[in-house]
Short mmCIF file of C-alpha atoms in Angstrom, two decimals:
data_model
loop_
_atom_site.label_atom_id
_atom_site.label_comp_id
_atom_site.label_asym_id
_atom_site.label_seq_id
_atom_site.Cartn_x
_atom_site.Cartn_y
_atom_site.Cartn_z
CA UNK A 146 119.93 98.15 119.90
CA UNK A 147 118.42 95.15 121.54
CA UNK A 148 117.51 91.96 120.06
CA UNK A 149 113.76 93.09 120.56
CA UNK A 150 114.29 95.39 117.71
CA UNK A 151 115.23 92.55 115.76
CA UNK A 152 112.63 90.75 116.15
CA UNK A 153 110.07 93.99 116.02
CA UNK A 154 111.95 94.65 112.46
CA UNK A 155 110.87 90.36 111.55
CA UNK A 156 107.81 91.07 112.47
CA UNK A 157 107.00 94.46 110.81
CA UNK A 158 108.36 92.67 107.48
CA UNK A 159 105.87 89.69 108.68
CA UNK A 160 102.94 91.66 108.61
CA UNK A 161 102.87 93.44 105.24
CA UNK A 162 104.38 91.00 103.03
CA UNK A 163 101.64 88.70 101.17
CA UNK A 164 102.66 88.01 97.45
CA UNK A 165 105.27 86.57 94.60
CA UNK A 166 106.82 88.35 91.97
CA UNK A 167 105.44 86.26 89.15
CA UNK A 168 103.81 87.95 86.40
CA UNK A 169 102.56 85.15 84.22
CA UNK A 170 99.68 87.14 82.48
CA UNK A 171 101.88 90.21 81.69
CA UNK A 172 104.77 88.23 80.63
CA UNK A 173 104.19 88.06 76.36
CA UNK A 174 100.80 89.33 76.56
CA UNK A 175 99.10 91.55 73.66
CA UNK A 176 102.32 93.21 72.44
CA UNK A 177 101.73 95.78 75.00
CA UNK A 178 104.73 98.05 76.25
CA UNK A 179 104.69 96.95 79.64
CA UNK A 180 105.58 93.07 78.54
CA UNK A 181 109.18 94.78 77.30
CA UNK A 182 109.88 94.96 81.57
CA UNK A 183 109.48 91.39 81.85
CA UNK A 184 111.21 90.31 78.81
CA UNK A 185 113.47 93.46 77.25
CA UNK A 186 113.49 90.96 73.93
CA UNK A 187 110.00 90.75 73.61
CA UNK A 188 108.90 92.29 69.79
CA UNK A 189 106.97 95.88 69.44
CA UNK A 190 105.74 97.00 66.40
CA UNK A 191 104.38 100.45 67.05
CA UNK A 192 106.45 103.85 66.69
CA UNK A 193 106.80 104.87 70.05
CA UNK A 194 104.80 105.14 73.36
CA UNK A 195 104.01 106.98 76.82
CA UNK A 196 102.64 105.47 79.53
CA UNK A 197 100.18 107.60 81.66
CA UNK A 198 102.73 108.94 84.70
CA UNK A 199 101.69 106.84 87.70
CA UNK A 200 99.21 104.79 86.00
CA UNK A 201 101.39 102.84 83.04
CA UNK A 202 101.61 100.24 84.61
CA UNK A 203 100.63 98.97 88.82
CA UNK A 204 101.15 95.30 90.25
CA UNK A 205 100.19 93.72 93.20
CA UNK A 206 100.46 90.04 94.45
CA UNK A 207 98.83 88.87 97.63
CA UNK A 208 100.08 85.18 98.89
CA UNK A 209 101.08 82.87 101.02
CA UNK A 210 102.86 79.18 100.68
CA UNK A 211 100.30 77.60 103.78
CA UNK A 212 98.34 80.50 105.43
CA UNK A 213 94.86 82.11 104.54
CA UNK A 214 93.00 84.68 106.14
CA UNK A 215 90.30 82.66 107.00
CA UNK A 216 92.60 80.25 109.21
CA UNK A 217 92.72 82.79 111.72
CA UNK A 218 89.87 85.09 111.66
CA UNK A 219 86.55 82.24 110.27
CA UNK A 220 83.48 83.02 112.11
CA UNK A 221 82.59 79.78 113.05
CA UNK A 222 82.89 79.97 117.02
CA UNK A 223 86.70 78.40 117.27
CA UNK A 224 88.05 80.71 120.10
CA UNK A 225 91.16 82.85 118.18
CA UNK A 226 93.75 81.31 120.30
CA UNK A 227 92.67 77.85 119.08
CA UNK A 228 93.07 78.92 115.29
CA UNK A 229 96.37 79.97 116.15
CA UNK A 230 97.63 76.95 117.66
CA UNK A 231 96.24 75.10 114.90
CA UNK A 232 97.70 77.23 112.17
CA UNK A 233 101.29 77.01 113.83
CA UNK A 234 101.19 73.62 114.13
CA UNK A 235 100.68 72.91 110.14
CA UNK A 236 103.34 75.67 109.47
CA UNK A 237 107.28 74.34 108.89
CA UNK A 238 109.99 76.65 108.91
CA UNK A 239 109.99 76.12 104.56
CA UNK A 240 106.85 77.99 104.74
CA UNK A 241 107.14 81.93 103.61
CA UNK A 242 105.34 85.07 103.54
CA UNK A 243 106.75 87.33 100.96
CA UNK A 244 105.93 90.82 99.17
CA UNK A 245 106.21 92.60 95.82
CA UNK A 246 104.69 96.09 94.94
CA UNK A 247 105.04 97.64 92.09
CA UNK A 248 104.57 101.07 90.31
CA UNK A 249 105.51 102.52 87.19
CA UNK A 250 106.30 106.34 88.00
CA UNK A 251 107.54 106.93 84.38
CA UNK A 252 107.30 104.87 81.23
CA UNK A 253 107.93 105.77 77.21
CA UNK A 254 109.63 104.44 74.15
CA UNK A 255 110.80 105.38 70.67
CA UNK A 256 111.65 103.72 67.77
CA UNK A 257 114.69 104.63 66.60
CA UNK A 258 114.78 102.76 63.41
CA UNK A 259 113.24 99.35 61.61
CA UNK A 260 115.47 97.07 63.79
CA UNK A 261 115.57 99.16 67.19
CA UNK A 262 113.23 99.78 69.36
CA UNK A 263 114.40 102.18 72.94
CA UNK A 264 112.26 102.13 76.20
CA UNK A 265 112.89 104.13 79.22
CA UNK A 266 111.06 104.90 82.65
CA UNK A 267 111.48 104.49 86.08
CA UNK A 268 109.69 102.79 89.13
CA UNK A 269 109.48 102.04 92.64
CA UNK A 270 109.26 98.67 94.33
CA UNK A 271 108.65 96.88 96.92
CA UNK A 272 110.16 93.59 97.83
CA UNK A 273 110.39 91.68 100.87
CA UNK A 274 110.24 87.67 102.28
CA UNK A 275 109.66 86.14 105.64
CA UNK A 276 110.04 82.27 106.38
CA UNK A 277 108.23 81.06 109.33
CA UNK A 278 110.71 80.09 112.55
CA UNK A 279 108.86 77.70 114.11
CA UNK A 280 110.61 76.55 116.90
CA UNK A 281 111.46 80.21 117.63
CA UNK A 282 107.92 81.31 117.09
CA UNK A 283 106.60 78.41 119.41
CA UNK A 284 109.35 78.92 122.14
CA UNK A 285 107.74 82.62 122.69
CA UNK A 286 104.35 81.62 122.44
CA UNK A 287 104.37 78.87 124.46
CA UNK A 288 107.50 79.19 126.92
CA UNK A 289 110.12 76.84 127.96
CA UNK A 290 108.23 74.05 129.90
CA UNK A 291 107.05 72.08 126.44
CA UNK A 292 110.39 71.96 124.58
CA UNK A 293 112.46 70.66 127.13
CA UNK A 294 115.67 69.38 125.82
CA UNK A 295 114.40 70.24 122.46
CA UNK A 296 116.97 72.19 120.22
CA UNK A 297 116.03 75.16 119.05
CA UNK A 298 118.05 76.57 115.67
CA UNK A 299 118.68 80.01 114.99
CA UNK A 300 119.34 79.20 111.58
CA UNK A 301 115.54 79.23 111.05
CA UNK A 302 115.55 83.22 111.14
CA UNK A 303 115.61 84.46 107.80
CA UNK A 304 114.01 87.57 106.19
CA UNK A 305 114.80 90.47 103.39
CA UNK A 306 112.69 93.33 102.49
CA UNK A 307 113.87 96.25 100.77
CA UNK A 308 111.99 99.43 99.21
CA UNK A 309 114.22 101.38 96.24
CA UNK A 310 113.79 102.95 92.73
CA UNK A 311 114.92 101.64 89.63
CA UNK A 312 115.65 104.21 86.66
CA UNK A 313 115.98 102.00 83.71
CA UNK A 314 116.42 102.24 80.06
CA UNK A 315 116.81 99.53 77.63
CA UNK A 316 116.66 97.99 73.68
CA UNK A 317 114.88 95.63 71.71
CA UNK A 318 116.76 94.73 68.39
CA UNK A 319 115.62 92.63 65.35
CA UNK A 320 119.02 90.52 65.13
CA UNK A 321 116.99 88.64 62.01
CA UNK A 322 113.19 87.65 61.00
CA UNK A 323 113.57 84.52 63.76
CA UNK A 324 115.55 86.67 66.69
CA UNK A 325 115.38 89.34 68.74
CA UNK A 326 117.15 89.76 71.43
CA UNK A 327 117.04 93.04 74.01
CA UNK A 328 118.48 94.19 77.13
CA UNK A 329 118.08 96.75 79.93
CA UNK A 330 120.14 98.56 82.34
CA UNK A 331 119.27 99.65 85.47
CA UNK A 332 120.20 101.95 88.17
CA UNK A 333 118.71 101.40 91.69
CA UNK A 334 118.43 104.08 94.32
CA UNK A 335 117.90 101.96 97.70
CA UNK A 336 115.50 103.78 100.64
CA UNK A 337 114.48 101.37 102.94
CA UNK A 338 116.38 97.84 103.46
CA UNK A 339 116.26 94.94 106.31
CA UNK A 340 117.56 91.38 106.26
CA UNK A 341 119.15 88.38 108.71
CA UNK A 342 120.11 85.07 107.14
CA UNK A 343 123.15 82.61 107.66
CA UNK A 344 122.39 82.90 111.32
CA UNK A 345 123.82 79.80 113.46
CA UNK A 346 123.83 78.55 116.76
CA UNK A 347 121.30 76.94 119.10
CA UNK A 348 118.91 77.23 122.43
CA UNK A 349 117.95 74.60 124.52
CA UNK A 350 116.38 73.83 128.27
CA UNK A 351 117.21 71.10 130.20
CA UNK A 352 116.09 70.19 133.66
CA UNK A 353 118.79 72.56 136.33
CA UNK A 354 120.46 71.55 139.19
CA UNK A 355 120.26 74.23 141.44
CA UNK A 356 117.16 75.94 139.73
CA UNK A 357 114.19 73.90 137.70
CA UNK A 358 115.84 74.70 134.26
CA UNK A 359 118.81 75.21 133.21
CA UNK A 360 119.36 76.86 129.76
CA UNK A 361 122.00 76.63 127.36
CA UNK A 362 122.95 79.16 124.22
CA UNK A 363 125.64 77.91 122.09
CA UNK A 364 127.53 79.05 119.83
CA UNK A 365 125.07 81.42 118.52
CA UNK A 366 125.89 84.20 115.86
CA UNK A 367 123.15 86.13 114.77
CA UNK A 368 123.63 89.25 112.41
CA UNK A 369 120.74 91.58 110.98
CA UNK A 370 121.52 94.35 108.47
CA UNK A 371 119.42 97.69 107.97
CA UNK A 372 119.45 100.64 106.18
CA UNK A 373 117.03 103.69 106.38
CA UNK A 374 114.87 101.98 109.74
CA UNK A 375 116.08 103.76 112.61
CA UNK A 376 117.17 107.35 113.42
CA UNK A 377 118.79 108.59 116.59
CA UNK A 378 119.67 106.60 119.86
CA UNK A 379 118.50 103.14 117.84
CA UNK A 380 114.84 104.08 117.22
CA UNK A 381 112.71 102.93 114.75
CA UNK A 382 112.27 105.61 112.40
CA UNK A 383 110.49 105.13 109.12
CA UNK A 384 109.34 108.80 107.48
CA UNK A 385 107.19 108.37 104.17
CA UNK A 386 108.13 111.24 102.77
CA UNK A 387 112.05 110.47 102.85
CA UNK A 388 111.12 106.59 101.86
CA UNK A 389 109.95 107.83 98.90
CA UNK A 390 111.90 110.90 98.21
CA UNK A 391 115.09 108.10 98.67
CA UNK A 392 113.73 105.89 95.97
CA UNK A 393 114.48 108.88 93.14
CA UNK A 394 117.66 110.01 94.40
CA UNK A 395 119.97 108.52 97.41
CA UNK A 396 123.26 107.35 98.24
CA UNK A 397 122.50 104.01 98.65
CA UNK A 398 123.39 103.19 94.87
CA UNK A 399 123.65 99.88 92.71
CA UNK A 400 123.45 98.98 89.02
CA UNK A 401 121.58 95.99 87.15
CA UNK A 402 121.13 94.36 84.17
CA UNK A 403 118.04 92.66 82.07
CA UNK A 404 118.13 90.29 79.10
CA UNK A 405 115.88 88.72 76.94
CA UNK A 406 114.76 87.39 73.55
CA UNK A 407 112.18 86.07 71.39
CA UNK A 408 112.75 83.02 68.61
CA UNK A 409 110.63 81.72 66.09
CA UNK A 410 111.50 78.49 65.40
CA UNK A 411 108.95 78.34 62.60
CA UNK A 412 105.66 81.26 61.76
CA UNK A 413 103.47 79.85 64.44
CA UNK A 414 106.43 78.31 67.02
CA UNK A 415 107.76 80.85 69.36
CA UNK A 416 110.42 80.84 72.31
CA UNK A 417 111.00 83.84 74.67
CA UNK A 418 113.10 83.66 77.63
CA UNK A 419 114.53 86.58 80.10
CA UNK A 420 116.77 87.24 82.91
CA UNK A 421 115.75 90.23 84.84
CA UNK A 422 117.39 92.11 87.85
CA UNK A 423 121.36 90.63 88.01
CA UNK A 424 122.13 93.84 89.95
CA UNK A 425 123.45 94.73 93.49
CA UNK A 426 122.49 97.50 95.54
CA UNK A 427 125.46 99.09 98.10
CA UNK A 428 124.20 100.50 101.15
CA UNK A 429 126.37 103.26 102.83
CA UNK A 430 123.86 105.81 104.18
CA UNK A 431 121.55 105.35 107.33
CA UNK A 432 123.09 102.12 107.90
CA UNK A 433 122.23 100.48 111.45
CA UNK A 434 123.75 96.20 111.72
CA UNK A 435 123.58 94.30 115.13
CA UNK A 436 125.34 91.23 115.88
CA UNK A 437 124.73 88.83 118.37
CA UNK A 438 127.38 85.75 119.19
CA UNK A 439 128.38 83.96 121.93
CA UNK A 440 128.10 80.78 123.94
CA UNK A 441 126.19 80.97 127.39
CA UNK A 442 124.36 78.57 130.59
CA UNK A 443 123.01 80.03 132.87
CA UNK A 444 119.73 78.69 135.28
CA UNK A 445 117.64 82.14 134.93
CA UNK A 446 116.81 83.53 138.53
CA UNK A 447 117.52 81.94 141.58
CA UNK A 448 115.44 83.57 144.34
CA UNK A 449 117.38 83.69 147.85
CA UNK A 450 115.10 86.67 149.59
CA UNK A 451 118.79 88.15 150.18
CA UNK A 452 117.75 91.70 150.80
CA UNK A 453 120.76 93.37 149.95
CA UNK A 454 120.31 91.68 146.25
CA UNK A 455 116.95 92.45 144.41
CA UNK A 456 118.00 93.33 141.37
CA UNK A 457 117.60 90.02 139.96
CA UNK A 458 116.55 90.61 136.10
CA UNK A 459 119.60 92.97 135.92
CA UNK A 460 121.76 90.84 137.01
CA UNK A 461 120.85 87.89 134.80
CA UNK A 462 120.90 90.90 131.91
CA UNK A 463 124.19 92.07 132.78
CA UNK A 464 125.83 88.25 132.64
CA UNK A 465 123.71 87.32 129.50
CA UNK A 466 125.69 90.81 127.73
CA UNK A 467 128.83 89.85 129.21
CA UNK A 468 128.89 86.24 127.90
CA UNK A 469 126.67 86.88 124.53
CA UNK A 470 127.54 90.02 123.82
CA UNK A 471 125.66 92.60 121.27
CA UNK A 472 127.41 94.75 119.16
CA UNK A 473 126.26 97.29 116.59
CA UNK A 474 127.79 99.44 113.56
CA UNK A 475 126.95 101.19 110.73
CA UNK A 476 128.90 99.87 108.07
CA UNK A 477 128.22 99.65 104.50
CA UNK A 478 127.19 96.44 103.23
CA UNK A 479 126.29 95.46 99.59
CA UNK A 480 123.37 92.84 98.73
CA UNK A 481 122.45 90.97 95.44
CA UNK A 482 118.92 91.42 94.26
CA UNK A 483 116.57 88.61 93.45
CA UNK A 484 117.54 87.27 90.28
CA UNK A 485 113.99 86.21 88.24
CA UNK A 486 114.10 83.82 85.02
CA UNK A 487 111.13 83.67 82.73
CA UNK A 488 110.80 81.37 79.83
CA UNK A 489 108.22 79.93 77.29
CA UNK A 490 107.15 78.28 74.41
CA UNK A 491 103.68 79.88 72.26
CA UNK A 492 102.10 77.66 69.53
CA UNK A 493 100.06 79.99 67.55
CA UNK A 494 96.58 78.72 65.19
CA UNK A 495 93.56 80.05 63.94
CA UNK A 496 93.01 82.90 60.96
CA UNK A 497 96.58 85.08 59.99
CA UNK A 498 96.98 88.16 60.41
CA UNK A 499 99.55 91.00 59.86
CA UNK A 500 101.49 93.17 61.75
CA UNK A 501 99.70 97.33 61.66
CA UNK A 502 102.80 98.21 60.40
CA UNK A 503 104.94 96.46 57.56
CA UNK A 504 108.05 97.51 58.53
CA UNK A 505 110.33 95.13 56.31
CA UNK A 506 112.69 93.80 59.41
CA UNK A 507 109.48 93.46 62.00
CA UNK A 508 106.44 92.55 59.30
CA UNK A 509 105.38 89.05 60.18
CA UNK A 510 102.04 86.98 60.42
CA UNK A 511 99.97 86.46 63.74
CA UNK A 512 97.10 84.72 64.65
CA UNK A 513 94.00 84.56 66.76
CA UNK A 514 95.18 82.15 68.96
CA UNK A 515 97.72 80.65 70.74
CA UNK A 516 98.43 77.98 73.58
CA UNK A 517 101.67 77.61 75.51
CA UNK A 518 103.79 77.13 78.38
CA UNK A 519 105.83 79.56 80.77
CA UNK A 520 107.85 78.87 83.37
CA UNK A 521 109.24 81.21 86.11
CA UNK A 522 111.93 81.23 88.66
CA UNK A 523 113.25 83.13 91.33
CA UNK A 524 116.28 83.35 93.71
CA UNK A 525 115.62 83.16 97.28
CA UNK A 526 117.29 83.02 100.82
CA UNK A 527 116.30 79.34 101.63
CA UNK A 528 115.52 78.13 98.14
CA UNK A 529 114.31 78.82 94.31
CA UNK A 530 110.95 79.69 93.93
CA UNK A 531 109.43 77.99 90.76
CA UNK A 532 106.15 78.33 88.82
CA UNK A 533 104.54 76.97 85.81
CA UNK A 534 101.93 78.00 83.43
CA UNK A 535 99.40 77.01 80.82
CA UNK A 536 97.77 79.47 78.86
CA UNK A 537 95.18 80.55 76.23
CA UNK A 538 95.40 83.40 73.98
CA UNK A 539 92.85 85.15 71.90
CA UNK A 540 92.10 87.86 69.57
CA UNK A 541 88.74 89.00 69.70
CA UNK A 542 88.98 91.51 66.55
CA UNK A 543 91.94 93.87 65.87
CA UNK A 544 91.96 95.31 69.48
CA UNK A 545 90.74 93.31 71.77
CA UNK A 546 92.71 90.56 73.45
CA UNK A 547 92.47 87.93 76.47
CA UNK A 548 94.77 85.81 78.47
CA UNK A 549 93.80 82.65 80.33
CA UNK A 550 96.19 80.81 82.65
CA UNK A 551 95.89 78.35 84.84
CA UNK A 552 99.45 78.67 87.20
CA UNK A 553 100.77 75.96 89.49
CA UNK A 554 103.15 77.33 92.43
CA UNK A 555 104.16 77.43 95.86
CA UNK A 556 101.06 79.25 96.94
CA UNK A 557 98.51 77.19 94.78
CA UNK A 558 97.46 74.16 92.75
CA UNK A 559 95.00 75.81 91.06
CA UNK A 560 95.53 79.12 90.36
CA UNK A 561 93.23 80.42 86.99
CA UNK A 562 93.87 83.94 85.79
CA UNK A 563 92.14 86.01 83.20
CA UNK A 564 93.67 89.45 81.63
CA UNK A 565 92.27 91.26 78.93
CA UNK A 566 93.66 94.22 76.76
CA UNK A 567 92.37 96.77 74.40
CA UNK A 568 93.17 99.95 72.26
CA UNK A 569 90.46 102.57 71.59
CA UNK A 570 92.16 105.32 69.91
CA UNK A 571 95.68 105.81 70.63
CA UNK A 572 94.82 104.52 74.55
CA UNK A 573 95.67 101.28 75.59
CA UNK A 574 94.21 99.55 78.76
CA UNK A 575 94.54 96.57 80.16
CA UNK A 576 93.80 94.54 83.53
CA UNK A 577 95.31 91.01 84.87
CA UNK A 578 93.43 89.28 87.75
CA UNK A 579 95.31 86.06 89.05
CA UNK A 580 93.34 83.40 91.21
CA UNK A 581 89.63 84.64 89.54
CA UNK A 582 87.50 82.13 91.59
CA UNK A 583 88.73 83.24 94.89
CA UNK A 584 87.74 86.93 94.32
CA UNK A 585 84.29 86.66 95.64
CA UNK A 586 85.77 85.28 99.27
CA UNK A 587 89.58 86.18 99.28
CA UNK A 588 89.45 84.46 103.10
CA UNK A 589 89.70 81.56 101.23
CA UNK A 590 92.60 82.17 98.61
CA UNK A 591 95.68 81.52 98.98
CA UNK A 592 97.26 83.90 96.64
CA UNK A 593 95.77 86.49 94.47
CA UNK A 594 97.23 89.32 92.33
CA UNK A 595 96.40 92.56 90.37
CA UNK A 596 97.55 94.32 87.54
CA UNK A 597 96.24 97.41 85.31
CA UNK A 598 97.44 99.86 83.29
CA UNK A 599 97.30 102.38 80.74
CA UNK A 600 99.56 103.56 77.52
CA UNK A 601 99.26 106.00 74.80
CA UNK A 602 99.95 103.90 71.83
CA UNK A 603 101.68 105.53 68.52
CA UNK A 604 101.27 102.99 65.57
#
C-alpha cells in the first residue's frame, strides 16, 4: 500500500461528507416514536407502534464549518482556479467537513404495561469527518518553492468515517409522575471503516547545498486504519452489495448503550437530557492498517547525465523506503463511537389539555405551546462539537403540530428550522427542514438538513 492510497482514502471521505449529527427538531418533538432514538427517556403515551419498513424514519444533514458550494462553482466570471485559491486561503486546519446518514430499516414498540413502554428496530448509518490540512493541502497544490523553510505538521491529518448497522432495543419507564428515565442497548455490525489521527512528525524545505532544495522529514509517524476498503494485492475495493449486506450481519462486532430522561420540575417546566451511542465497535475482518515513520534528508534528484545511472526516481524511491519505511498489517483494532449529549429545558403555556389516554402512571396535562432551549454536543477527533437551540412549539388542534428553531453552530449563525407533524387515522407523518431560507439557493447555505417519516400509531 502506498501513501497515495492514503491520501485517495482522505479524499474519498472528503468528498461525500457534508453534514452534523444534530437533530434539534426531532429531539422532543410531537411525542412521536422516532424522538424515543434521540432521547430513550422521552414519554409515549400510545399502546404500541410500527414504523413503515424503510420509511419510519430518514435523516440527512448537509454542512460545512467555512465552505459553500457557491465558493467554488458562482457564475460570476472568477476563473475556477482563482476560487480555489481564495477558498484555501480562508480555510484553517480547525475547519471540517463531516457526514451523517441515516435510515431506519426497522422500527416498532409495545407497551408492556402503565409504567413501561419497549421499542425495538434497527438501522444503518453513515458517519464520517474530515478536517482541512492546510499546509498539506497547499504543499501539493502549490509545490515546494513558496513554503520554504516553512514547517509543515503531519499532525494536521485527521479523518474517520465508518458505515455499520445498529440493532437496538430499549425502555422507557415512568419511575414517578415527575421522572422517567429510559435506556437502550445496542449492537453494531461494522461494514465499512477508515480513520488516521494522532499522526506526528514534520516536512520542511530549505535551500540545498549540492542541489536547490534540500528537504527534511522528521520524525514522522503516520498510521491509517481500515476495514472493508480494499480487497486483494491492496486495491480499493468497495462492493455495495457486501457494504450493505455487512451492516445486518458481520464480524466486525461492538455493543452500545443509550440513556435518557424526562423531569417535570413543575406541570408546565420540563427537563430532558440523553446520552446516546457510549459503544465501541472491534474490527477483525477485512482489516488493511499502514504505517509510515521515520526520519529522512535527502536533496531530491541530482542530475549528472551519468549514462550508466538513469534510474533516478527509483533511486530516490528506494532510499526514501529504506529510511521512512512503510509497513502494513491487518490487525484488529477497536474504535469508540461518537459519543452525542442532548439536553433541554421546555416551558409550556397556552389552553390544557390531556393525554388520549388516562393511563393513571402517564395521564398528565399539556398545552398548546411551549418555548425552550436545547443544547447538543458531540465528541470529535480535534474537538467537541456544540450547538444551541431556541424553539417554538405549537398545537394546531389535536393532530397537528409544528416546530420552530432557530440553531446556532459551527456551520451557522442563523440557522431557522421548521418541522411539522400530523396523525390522520392511525398514520403518522412528519417532515423537519433545517436552514428554511437557504432552500431556494442551497449554493448559498452553509448547512442544511432533512428529515421525514412515517408510523402507524396505536392509541
Amino acid at each position: 500500500m502506498k501513501i497515495k492510497r492514503l491520501l485517495t482514502v482522505f479524499g474519498l471521505l472528503v468528498c461525500v461528507s457534508l453534514s452534523s449529527q444534530n437533530k434539534q427538531l426531532l429531539f422532543g418533538f410531537a411525542e412521536m416514536p422516532n424522538t424515543l432514538m434521540v432521547n430513550p427517556g422521552a414519554e409515549t403515551n400510545f399502546k404500541y407502534h410500527a414504523g413503515i419498513p424503510g420509511l419510519s424514519g430518514f435523516s440527512f444533514n448537509i454542512g460545512s464549518s467555512e465552505m459553500k458550494i457557491s465558493d467554488l462553482f458562482l457564475k460570476d466570471n472568477t476563473a475556477f482556479n482563482a476560487k480555489f485559491e481564495n477558498l484555501t486561503e480562508k480555510l484553517t486546519n480547525r475547519d471540517f467537513l463531516t457526514v451523517n446518514a441515516q435510515i431506519d430499516i426497522l422500527n416498532g414498540g409495545y407497551r408492556l404495561d402503565e409504567k413501561t413502554y419497549l421499542s425495538f428496530g434497527m438501522y444503518q448509518e453513515l458517519d464520517a469527518i474530515a478536517y482541512y490540512p492546510k499546509d498539506i493541502a497547499e504543499l501539493l497544490y502549490y509545490g515546494n518553492q513558496p513554503f520554504l523553510h516553512k514547517t509543515i505538521h503531519f499532525s494536521d491529518l485527521k479523518f474517520r468515517g465508518e458505515i455499520l448497522g445498529v440493532i437496538h432495543a430499549g425502555i422507557s419507564y415512568k419511575y414517578n409522575k415527575k421522572l422517567n428515565i429510559g435506556g437502550r442497548f445496542k449492537l453494531y455490525s461494522g461494514s465499512v471503516y477508515a480513520s488516521s489521527r494522532r499522526n506526528a512528525g514534520t516536512f520542511n524545505t530549505n535551500t540545498g547545498t549540492n542541489n536547490i532544495y534540500q528537504h527534511n522529514l522528521t520524525n514522522v509517524n503516520v498510521r491509517a486504519f481500515s476495514s472493508g476498503l480494499f480487497g486483494e494485492n491492496d486495491n480499493l475495493n468497495v462492493n455495495l452489495k457486501d457494504v450493505i449486506g455487512n451492516t445486518i450481519l458481520s464480524k466486525n462486532i461492538g455493543v452500545g448503550v443509550d440513556l435518557g430522561f424526562t423531569y417535570h420540575y413543575s406541570p408546565q417546566i420540563e427537563f430532558t437530557g440523553s446520552i446516546l451511542d457510549v459503544g465501541f465497535v472491534s474490527y477483525s475482518k477485512n482489516n488493511k492498517n499502514i504505517s509510515i515513520s521515520g526520519s529522512h534528508e535527502f536533496e531530491g534528484i541530482n542530475l549528472l547525465f551519468d549514462s550508466n545511472n538513469s534510474n533516478y526516481w527509483s533511486d530516490l524511491e528506494a532510499d526514501l523506503k529504506a529510511n521512512v519505511p512503510e509497513e502494513t498489517d491487518e490487525e484488529s483494532f477497536t474504535v469508540w463511537r461518537p459519543i452525542k449529549l442532548n439536553g433541554g429545558v421546555r416551558y409550556s403555556f397556552g389552553r390544557a389539555r390531556t393525554s388520549k389516554e388516562c393511563y393513571d402512571e402517564t395521564y398528565k396535562d399539556y398545552y398548546n405551546n411551549s418555548v425552550g432551549l436545547q443544547l447538543f454536543a458531540i465528541t470529535r477527533p480535534l474537538s467537541t462539537q456544540i450547538a444551541a437551540t431556541l424553539f417554538l412549539e405549537k398545537n394546531i388542534g389535536e393532530n397537528f403540530h409544528a416546530k420552530f428553531t432557530y440553531t446556532v453552530d459551527d456551520f451557522s449563525m442563523s440557522n431557522i428550522g421548521v418541522g411539522v407533524s400530523t396523525q390522520i387515522g392511525i398514520v403518522q407523518m412528519y417532515g423537519l427542514v433545517g436552514n428554511v431560507f437557504k432552500l431556494s439557493d442551497l449554493t448559498e447555505a452553509a448547512t442544511a438538513s432533512l428529515q421525514f417519516g412515517f408510523n402507524l400509531i396505536f392509541d
